[in-house]
CSV table of C-alpha atoms in Angstrom, one decimal:
chain,number,residue,atom,x,y,z
I,94,MET,CA,56.1,-39.7,16.9
I,95,LEU,CA,57.8,-37.9,20.3
I,96,ILE,CA,58.4,-34.2,20.0
I,97,LYS,CA,60.4,-33.2,22.8
I,98,ILE,CA,60.4,-29.0,23.8
I,99,PHE,CA,61.9,-28.1,27.3
I,100,ASN,CA,63.2,-31.8,27.2
I,101,ASN,CA,59.8,-31.4,30.3
I,102,PRO,CA,56.9,-34.3,29.4
I,103,TRP,CA,54.9,-32.6,31.7
I,104,LEU,CA,55.7,-28.8,30.2
I,105,ASP,CA,56.0,-30.5,26.9
I,106,THR,CA,52.2,-33.2,26.8
I,107,THR,CA,50.6,-29.4,27.9
I,108,ILE,CA,52.3,-27.4,25.8
I,109,ILE,CA,51.2,-29.8,23.1
I,110,ILE,CA,47.7,-30.1,23.5
I,111,ILE,CA,47.0,-26.7,24.4
I,112,LEU,CA,48.0,-25.9,20.5
I,113,PHE,CA,45.9,-28.3,19.9
I,114,LEU,CA,43.1,-26.8,21.5
I,115,ILE,CA,43.9,-24.1,19.1
I,116,GLY,CA,44.5,-25.6,16.9
I,117,SER,CA,40.5,-27.1,17.0
I,118,LYS,CA,39.2,-24.0,17.3
I,119,ILE,CA,40.9,-22.8,14.1
I,120,LEU,CA,39.4,-26.0,12.3
I,121,THR,CA,35.8,-25.2,13.8
I,122,PHE,CA,36.2,-22.1,12.4
I,123,ILE,CA,37.4,-23.2,8.6
I,124,ILE,CA,34.6,-25.7,8.8
I,125,GLU,CA,31.7,-22.4,9.8
I,126,LYS,CA,32.7,-20.3,7.9
I,127,ILE,CA,34.1,-21.9,4.1
I,128,VAL,CA,33.2,-26.0,4.5
I,129,LYS,CA,29.3,-24.7,5.8
I,130,GLY,CA,29.3,-21.9,2.8
I,131,PHE,CA,30.5,-24.6,-0.3
I,132,THR,CA,28.2,-27.3,1.1
I,133,ARG,CA,25.0,-24.8,1.1
I,134,LYS,CA,25.4,-24.3,-2.3
I,135,THR,CA,24.9,-27.7,-3.4
I,136,LYS,CA,21.5,-29.5,-5.0
I,137,THR,CA,21.6,-32.4,-1.9
I,138,LYS,CA,20.8,-31.6,1.8
I,139,LEU,CA,22.8,-34.2,2.4
I,140,ASP,CA,25.7,-33.0,3.2
I,141,ASP,CA,25.0,-30.2,5.1
I,142,LEU,CA,23.2,-32.4,7.9
I,143,LEU,CA,26.7,-35.0,7.5
I,144,ILE,CA,28.6,-31.3,8.4
I,145,GLU,CA,25.6,-30.0,10.8
I,146,LYS,CA,26.2,-33.1,13.2
I,147,LEU,CA,29.1,-34.0,12.6
I,148,ASP,CA,31.6,-30.7,13.1
I,149,LYS,CA,32.1,-30.9,16.5
I,150,THR,CA,32.5,-34.4,17.2
I,151,PHE,CA,34.9,-34.8,14.2
I,152,VAL,CA,37.4,-31.4,15.4
I,153,TRP,CA,37.4,-33.7,18.4
I,154,LEU,CA,38.3,-36.8,17.0
I,155,LEU,CA,41.5,-35.6,15.0
I,156,PHE,CA,42.5,-33.8,18.4
I,157,PHE,CA,42.5,-37.2,20.4
I,158,ILE,CA,44.1,-38.3,17.4
I,159,GLY,CA,47.3,-36.5,18.4
I,160,ILE,CA,47.4,-36.8,21.9
I,161,ARG,CA,47.8,-40.4,20.8
I,162,ILE,CA,50.5,-39.7,18.6
I,163,PHE,CA,52.4,-36.4,20.0
I,164,VAL,CA,51.5,-37.2,23.7
I,165,VAL,CA,51.0,-40.5,24.6
I,166,PRO,CA,54.6,-41.8,23.3
I,167,LEU,CA,55.8,-38.3,24.8
I,168,LEU,CA,54.4,-39.3,29.1
I,169,GLU,CA,54.4,-43.6,28.0
I,170,ILE,CA,51.8,-44.5,30.7
I,171,ASP,CA,49.8,-47.1,30.0
I,172,ALA,CA,46.8,-46.0,31.4
I,173,ILE,CA,46.5,-42.7,29.8
I,174,ASP,CA,47.0,-44.2,26.3
I,175,MET,CA,43.9,-46.7,26.9
I,176,VAL,CA,41.7,-43.8,28.4
I,177,ASN,CA,42.9,-41.7,25.1
I,178,ASN,CA,41.6,-44.9,23.1
I,179,ALA,CA,38.5,-45.5,24.2
I,180,PHE,CA,37.7,-41.7,23.8
I,181,ILE,CA,39.0,-42.5,20.3
I,182,ILE,CA,36.8,-45.5,19.8
I,183,PHE,CA,33.6,-43.8,21.5
I,184,LEU,CA,33.9,-40.8,18.9
I,185,ILE,CA,34.3,-43.2,16.0
I,186,THR,CA,31.4,-44.9,17.9
I,187,LEU,CA,29.1,-41.6,18.1
I,188,ILE,CA,30.2,-41.0,14.0
I,189,PHE,CA,29.0,-44.2,13.0
I,190,VAL,CA,25.8,-43.9,14.8
I,191,ARG,CA,24.9,-39.8,13.6
I,192,ILE,CA,26.1,-40.7,10.1
I,193,ILE,CA,23.3,-43.7,10.3
I,194,ASP,CA,20.6,-41.2,11.5
I,195,ILE,CA,21.5,-39.2,8.7
I,196,LEU,CA,21.2,-42.5,5.9
I,197,ILE,CA,17.3,-43.4,7.9
I,198,ASP,CA,16.3,-40.1,7.5
I,199,SER,CA,17.3,-39.1,4.1
I,200,TRP,CA,15.3,-42.5,2.8
I,201,GLY,CA,12.5,-41.9,5.0
I,202,ILE,CA,12.1,-38.6,2.9
I,203,ASN,CA,13.0,-39.8,-0.2
I,204,PHE,CA,10.5,-42.8,-0.1
I,205,ALA,CA,8.3,-41.1,1.0
I,206,LYS,CA,8.8,-38.8,-2.1
I,207,ARG,CA,9.5,-41.7,-4.6
I,208,THR,CA,6.1,-42.9,-3.4
I,209,LYS,CA,4.1,-40.6,-2.9
I,210,SER,CA,3.2,-41.5,0.9
I,211,LYS,CA,4.1,-42.0,4.2
I,212,VAL,CA,6.4,-43.5,6.2
I,213,ASP,CA,5.3,-44.1,10.1
I,214,GLU,CA,7.2,-41.7,12.1
I,215,SER,CA,7.6,-45.0,14.5
I,216,LEU,CA,8.9,-47.1,11.8
I,217,LEU,CA,12.2,-44.8,11.3
I,218,SER,CA,12.3,-44.7,15.3
I,219,LEU,CA,12.9,-48.0,15.1
I,220,PHE,CA,15.9,-48.3,12.3
I,221,HIS,CA,16.8,-45.6,14.8
I,222,ARG,CA,16.9,-47.3,17.8
I,223,PHE,CA,17.9,-51.0,16.0
I,224,SER,CA,21.4,-49.1,14.4
I,225,ARG,CA,22.4,-47.1,17.3
I,226,ILE,CA,21.7,-50.5,19.6
I,227,VAL,CA,23.9,-52.1,17.3
I,228,ILE,CA,26.8,-50.3,16.8
I,229,PHE,CA,27.2,-48.7,20.5
I,230,VAL,CA,27.6,-52.3,21.6
I,231,ILE,CA,30.2,-52.7,19.2
I,232,GLY,CA,31.7,-49.9,20.3
I,233,GLY,CA,31.3,-50.7,24.4
I,234,ILE,CA,32.6,-54.0,23.1
I,235,ILE,CA,36.0,-52.8,21.2
I,236,ILE,CA,36.4,-50.5,24.3
I,237,LEU,CA,36.0,-53.5,27.0
I,238,ASN,CA,38.2,-55.1,25.0
I,239,ASN,CA,41.2,-51.9,24.8
I,240,PHE,CA,41.3,-51.8,28.9
I,241,ASN,CA,42.0,-55.8,28.3
I,242,ILE,CA,38.2,-56.8,30.5
I,243,GLU,CA,37.5,-60.6,28.3
I,244,VAL,CA,34.4,-59.8,26.8
I,245,THR,CA,33.7,-63.4,26.1
I,246,PRO,CA,31.4,-64.7,28.8
I,247,PHE,CA,29.4,-61.2,27.9
I,248,LEU,CA,28.9,-62.2,24.6
I,249,ALA,CA,27.3,-65.4,25.5
I,250,SER,CA,25.4,-64.0,28.8
I,251,LEU,CA,24.6,-61.5,25.7
I,252,GLY,CA,23.0,-64.1,23.7
I,253,ILE,CA,21.5,-65.8,25.6
I,254,ALA,CA,19.1,-63.2,27.1
I,255,GLY,CA,18.8,-62.3,23.2
I,256,ILE,CA,17.3,-65.5,22.5
I,257,VAL,CA,15.4,-65.3,26.3
I,258,LEU,CA,14.2,-61.7,25.6
I,259,ALA,CA,13.4,-63.4,21.7
I,260,PHE,CA,10.7,-66.0,22.9
I,261,ALA,CA,8.9,-63.6,25.7
I,262,LEU,CA,8.4,-60.3,23.5
I,263,GLN,CA,7.8,-63.2,19.9
I,264,SER,CA,4.5,-61.8,19.5
I,265,SER,CA,5.2,-57.9,20.3
I,266,LEU,CA,8.2,-59.0,17.1
I,267,SER,CA,5.6,-59.9,15.1
I,268,ASN,CA,3.8,-57.3,15.3
I,269,ILE,CA,5.9,-55.1,14.6
I,270,PHE,CA,7.7,-56.1,11.7
I,271,GLY,CA,3.7,-56.9,10.3
I,272,GLY,CA,3.8,-53.5,10.6
I,273,ILE,CA,7.7,-53.3,8.8
I,274,SER,CA,6.0,-54.9,6.1
I,275,LEU,CA,2.8,-53.1,5.4
I,276,ILE,CA,4.4,-49.6,5.4
I,277,LEU,CA,7.3,-51.1,2.8
I,278,ASP,CA,5.3,-53.2,0.7
I,279,LYS,CA,1.6,-50.0,0.4
I,280,ASN,CA,-1.1,-52.3,0.3
I,281,PHE,CA,-3.4,-49.4,2.0
I,282,LYS,CA,-2.6,-46.3,2.9
I,283,VAL,CA,-4.2,-44.0,5.2
I,284,GLY,CA,-7.8,-43.1,3.8
I,285,ASP,CA,-8.1,-46.4,1.7
I,286,THR,CA,-11.1,-48.5,2.0
I,287,VAL,CA,-10.5,-52.3,2.6
I,288,LYS,CA,-11.8,-55.4,3.2
I,289,LEU,CA,-10.2,-58.2,5.4
I,290,GLY,CA,-10.1,-62.0,4.8
I,291,SER,CA,-12.8,-62.2,7.6
I,292,GLY,CA,-15.4,-59.8,6.5
I,293,GLU,CA,-14.8,-56.3,8.0
I,294,LEU,CA,-14.8,-53.2,5.0
I,295,GLY,CA,-14.5,-50.0,6.7
I,296,VAL,CA,-11.7,-46.9,6.0
I,297,ILE,CA,-8.3,-47.4,7.4
I,298,LEU,CA,-7.6,-44.6,9.7
I,299,ASP,CA,-4.1,-45.0,11.3
I,300,ILE,CA,-1.2,-47.7,10.8
I,301,GLY,CA,1.0,-48.0,13.6
I,302,LEU,CA,3.8,-50.2,14.7
I,303,ARG,CA,2.0,-52.6,16.2
I,304,SER,CA,-1.0,-51.8,15.2
I,305,THR,CA,-3.8,-50.7,12.6
I,306,LYS,CA,-6.7,-48.9,13.5
I,307,MET,CA,-9.6,-49.1,10.9
I,308,LYS,CA,-13.5,-47.2,11.4
I,309,THR,CA,-16.1,-49.3,9.9
I,310,PHE,CA,-19.4,-47.7,8.2
I,311,ASP,CA,-21.3,-49.0,11.4
I,312,ASN,CA,-18.7,-45.9,13.1
I,313,GLU,CA,-16.8,-48.8,15.0
I,314,MET,CA,-13.3,-48.3,15.7
I,315,LEU,CA,-10.7,-52.0,15.0
I,316,VAL,CA,-8.3,-52.6,16.3
I,317,ILE,CA,-5.9,-54.9,14.4
I,318,PRO,CA,-2.5,-56.7,15.9
I,319,ASN,CA,-0.1,-56.1,11.9
I,320,GLY,CA,1.6,-59.2,12.5
I,321,LYS,CA,-2.7,-60.9,11.4
I,322,LEU,CA,-3.2,-58.7,9.4
I,323,ALA,CA,0.0,-58.9,7.1
I,324,ASP,CA,-1.1,-62.6,7.3
I,325,SER,CA,-4.3,-62.0,5.9
I,326,ILE,CA,-6.0,-61.9,2.6
I,327,ILE,CA,-7.5,-57.8,2.8
I,328,GLN,CA,-9.1,-56.3,-0.7
I,329,ASN,CA,-8.5,-52.8,-1.3
I,330,TYR,CA,-11.1,-50.7,-3.3
I,331,ALA,CA,-8.4,-48.2,-3.8
I,332,GLN,CA,-6.3,-49.6,-6.2
I,333,PRO,CA,-5.2,-50.5,-8.5
I,334,ASP,CA,-6.7,-46.3,-8.4
I,335,LEU,CA,-10.3,-45.8,-7.9
I,336,TYR,CA,-12.5,-46.7,-10.8
I,337,ALA,CA,-14.8,-49.2,-10.2
I,338,ARG,CA,-17.6,-51.7,-11.4
I,339,ALA,CA,-21.2,-52.3,-9.8
I,340,VAL,CA,-23.3,-55.0,-11.1
I,341,ILE,CA,-27.1,-55.2,-11.0
I,342,SER,CA,-28.5,-58.4,-11.7
I,343,PHE,CA,-32.6,-58.6,-12.6
I,344,GLY,CA,-34.7,-61.0,-14.2
I,345,VAL,CA,-36.9,-60.1,-17.1
I,346,GLU,CA,-40.2,-62.1,-18.3
I,347,TYR,CA,-40.1,-64.8,-20.5
I,348,GLY,CA,-40.9,-64.2,-23.9
I,349,SER,CA,-39.4,-60.7,-23.7
I,350,ASN,CA,-37.7,-58.7,-27.2
I,351,ILE,CA,-33.9,-59.3,-25.3
I,352,ASP,CA,-32.2,-56.7,-27.6
I,353,LYS,CA,-35.0,-53.9,-26.1
I,354,VAL,CA,-34.2,-55.4,-22.5
I,355,ARG,CA,-30.7,-54.2,-23.4
I,356,LYS,CA,-31.2,-50.8,-24.8
I,357,VAL,CA,-34.0,-49.4,-22.5
I,358,VAL,CA,-31.5,-50.2,-20.0
I,359,VAL,CA,-28.3,-48.8,-21.5
I,360,GLU,CA,-30.7,-45.6,-22.4
I,361,THR,CA,-31.4,-45.7,-19.1
I,362,LEU,CA,-27.2,-46.2,-17.5
I,363,LYS,CA,-26.2,-43.2,-20.1
I,364,LYS,CA,-28.7,-40.9,-18.1
I,365,MET,CA,-27.1,-40.8,-15.1
I,366,PRO,CA,-24.1,-38.1,-14.6
I,367,LYS,CA,-21.9,-40.1,-13.1
I,368,VAL,CA,-22.0,-43.9,-14.6
I,369,ILE,CA,-18.9,-43.7,-17.1
I,370,LYS,CA,-20.0,-43.5,-20.9
I,371,ASN,CA,-18.2,-43.9,-24.1
I,372,ASP,CA,-15.2,-45.3,-22.6
I,373,MET,CA,-13.5,-48.8,-23.5
I,374,GLU,CA,-11.8,-49.9,-20.6
I,375,HIS,CA,-15.1,-48.4,-18.3
I,376,PRO,CA,-17.7,-49.9,-21.0
I,377,ILE,CA,-21.4,-50.5,-19.9
I,378,GLU,CA,-22.8,-54.0,-20.3
I,379,VAL,CA,-25.7,-55.6,-20.5
I,380,LEU,CA,-25.7,-59.2,-20.2
I,381,PHE,CA,-27.9,-61.7,-20.7
I,382,ILE,CA,-26.5,-64.6,-18.4
I,383,ASN,CA,-29.6,-67.2,-18.2
I,384,MET,CA,-32.7,-68.5,-18.8
I,385,GLY,CA,-33.9,-69.3,-15.2
I,386,ASP,CA,-37.0,-71.3,-14.1
I,387,PHE,CA,-39.7,-68.6,-13.9
I,388,ALA,CA,-37.5,-65.6,-15.3
I,389,LEU,CA,-34.5,-64.8,-18.2
I,390,GLN,CA,-31.9,-63.2,-15.6
I,391,PHE,CA,-29.3,-60.3,-16.5
I,392,GLU,CA,-26.7,-58.5,-15.8
I,393,ALA,CA,-26.7,-54.8,-16.0
I,394,LYS,CA,-21.9,-53.6,-14.9
I,395,PHE,CA,-21.1,-50.4,-15.3
I,396,TRP,CA,-18.6,-48.0,-14.1
I,397,VAL,CA,-17.7,-45.0,-11.7
I,398,LYS,CA,-15.1,-42.6,-10.6
I,399,SER,CA,-14.2,-43.7,-7.3
I,400,TYR,CA,-15.5,-46.9,-5.5
I,401,LYS,CA,-17.2,-44.3,-3.3
I,402,GLU,CA,-20.0,-43.3,-5.5
I,403,ARG,CA,-20.8,-47.1,-5.9
I,404,TYR,CA,-22.9,-47.9,-3.4
I,405,LEU,CA,-25.2,-44.9,-3.8
I,406,SER,CA,-24.9,-45.4,-7.6
I,407,LYS,CA,-26.2,-48.7,-7.7
I,408,MET,CA,-29.2,-47.9,-5.4
I,409,GLU,CA,-29.8,-45.4,-7.5
I,410,ALA,CA,-28.8,-47.4,-11.1
I,411,THR,CA,-31.4,-50.5,-9.2
I,412,GLU,CA,-33.9,-47.8,-8.5
I,413,LYS,CA,-34.1,-46.5,-12.3
I,414,ILE,CA,-33.9,-49.2,-14.6
I,415,TYR,CA,-36.9,-51.0,-12.8
I,416,ASN,CA,-39.2,-47.9,-13.3
I,417,ALA,CA,-37.7,-47.9,-17.3
I,418,LEU,CA,-39.2,-51.3,-17.8
I,419,ARG,CA,-41.6,-50.9,-16.7
I,420,LYS,CA,-42.6,-47.8,-18.4
I,421,SER,CA,-41.4,-49.9,-21.7
I,422,LYS,CA,-43.7,-52.4,-21.0
I,423,VAL,CA,-41.2,-55.2,-20.1
I,424,GLY,CA,-42.9,-57.6,-17.5
I,425,ILE,CA,-40.4,-58.2,-14.7
I,426,PRO,CA,-41.8,-61.5,-13.2
I,427,PHE,CA,-41.9,-62.4,-9.4
I,428,PRO,CA,-41.5,-66.5,-8.9
I,429,THR,CA,-43.8,-68.8,-9.8
I,430,ARG,CA,-44.8,-72.8,-9.4
I,431,THR,CA,-46.9,-74.8,-11.3
I,432,VAL,CA,-47.7,-77.5,-9.4
I,433,TYR,CA,-49.7,-80.7,-11.1
I,434,LEU,CA,-51.7,-82.9,-8.9
I,435,LYS,CA,-52.3,-86.4,-10.3
I,436,LYS,CA,-55.6,-88.1,-9.4
């Protein structure tokens, strides 16, 4: 749009720029006093963050768009047009970066609330860096194209460099994406007791971007690459809930009263405070499972409210069952073998 005031393009340009600067100050004041006041009254925080991060950048974008519409046609200088366009492209790129940053942070907060888990800051940092690189590269290519710079060779070299870099960082990338998979899948969280497919048992201390730290019950620290952890079988004692079952195998003499054995063991387990009682989903069971070589084989099964109580409860229950059977005159055999010698 061509506006001539004094028929002097440079004087007209100066006046228009001054007017735009004054207008930008007025627009900034309106955003600060009116728009921000309105967004504070809404329930969501997303609009507050958008206004907070984008207000000045948006005002400057409107300023350079105004220059493009009103000043560039006056001067008719290609260099000024290209530089002004570069500023517009850069500001649009910056706005996109800040919007994506806000959306990533908002997703992280909502994801943590919805799943009642902690989103690793390194994961959000990875998303931030990846999105910024992609957006700035696209913006840079558009700016170079604006200056009539051939970008095809640059794109070709960038593709080759990307392939080489991917091969060089294959292991690291595998661990990073493994860490993302572990966090999103929620197979375990910090504080859970897990058993790995390779046999290690311990408590998860930290889930990082490249590795996971686990403390064993021998007070040893294991640092496991996330790539290997994501591909392994993991037994999580804290999921789907904290309830845990203990199983005690024992044998009694042949000729023992099976019903009596069941009654003695069940009554013994019911007297233990940490054993769950009168719960159909978590029953106390005493099963006669096998007639062995020298004993009638039984299994006593009971539940506790937390897997952390299982080990000590099992030890206590084993001792109490042994004492109760002896007190009830139920014999507990030891391995015996009769050998017949043929003369």
